[in-house]
Amino acid sequence: MKQNTPITMKDIARELGVSVATVSRALKDSPRISAEQRERIKAYAREHNFIPNFLAESLRNSHVHPQRIIGVIVPEFAHFYFSSVLSGIEEEAAARGYSVLVAQSNERYDREARICRSFFEHKVCGVIVSQAKDTQQYGHFQMLIDRGVPLVFYDRICTGVDASRVVVDDYTGAFNAVKHLIATGCRRIAFYGSSMKLEISKNRFNGYRDALLQAGLTPNPDWEIFCDNRMYAESMTPELLQREEIPDAFFTVNDDTAIGILHTVKRMGYRVPEDICVCGFGNGPRAVSCAPMLTTVEQRGEQVGEEAANILINKVEGITPLDKVEKRVVRTRLIIRGTTR
């Protein structure tokens, strides 16, 4: 048996010298199989990472065609961007006769891995996923691919797995945003970003850095800060604004962080955008519910979702080969509002 080939009940039966029916009954704890034999078979299955496909077995027995269900993993429901991507996935799926089963990883690797296993066990026809922040092991994704389950990443892609993905042009979006800040007179631009383990964070940071360098500005590492939510922004920004030299602009990895900065800057007596400019990334509803309204980079989440669902369904239906890796990039757009000059 090849090392990466998924093990089947037939493989277990052959290796242990029993029938497939015996393996099936043992894995279901049937009393018709002795306790010793059941434990022997289950131990072998555990050792070789065997995952039973319950729904597939029930379909074989009932002669019912599989349901057209797509599994979707969302890092967090509360984030506007992920909800807009989900809306796009559901729209495309419904148009093509598919339903969507959604689960939240809550930014945790362990939950993400359990969800992947559950999706496989219940035989979804494919999985669309945005990687959790703390995921650094990719076996659960590779398991799906090895077992022939189409997998498509969106937004946060996994570079350790060769799978199709849909992303926005994070680098260009960040570059154009910082270029706009520079064009309006800003010279001391701070960056608030996420973990550099994520590709989107790297790309947005590189866009920020390159815009500064192209304009002949020297980046200040003291103004490149790990901060990616409003709570952190409101707690960390006061210290930065009490230094001898302070930023005259902030570019952030998302809108919530930008709004936290905006609130703090105003509370400390600075004028926006006259004294300090602020630019976010996302263009969710909160970007127009603050005062002044937020300049931000539009991500087009619904289009990302539609593209991801399109790629997945084409693989499910055999329109494109299962092993073909597609990489689609959705363009961003800078939306200029009141927090920049």
PDB file of C-alpha atoms in Angstrom, residues 21 235 274 276 282 301:
ATOM      1  CA  ALA A  21     -17.998  -7.745   6.698  1.00  0.00           C
ATOM      2  CA  SER A 235      -5.438  49.705  24.057  1.00  0.00           C
ATOM      3  CA  GLU A 274      -6.316  67.058   9.432  1.00  0.00           C
ATOM      4  CA  ILE A 276      -3.963  61.979  11.485  1.00  0.00           C
ATOM      5  CA  GLY A 282     -12.661  45.466   3.999  1.00  0.00           C
ATOM      6  CA  GLY A 301     -16.412  39.190  -0.559  1.00  0.00           C
TER       7      GLY A 301
END
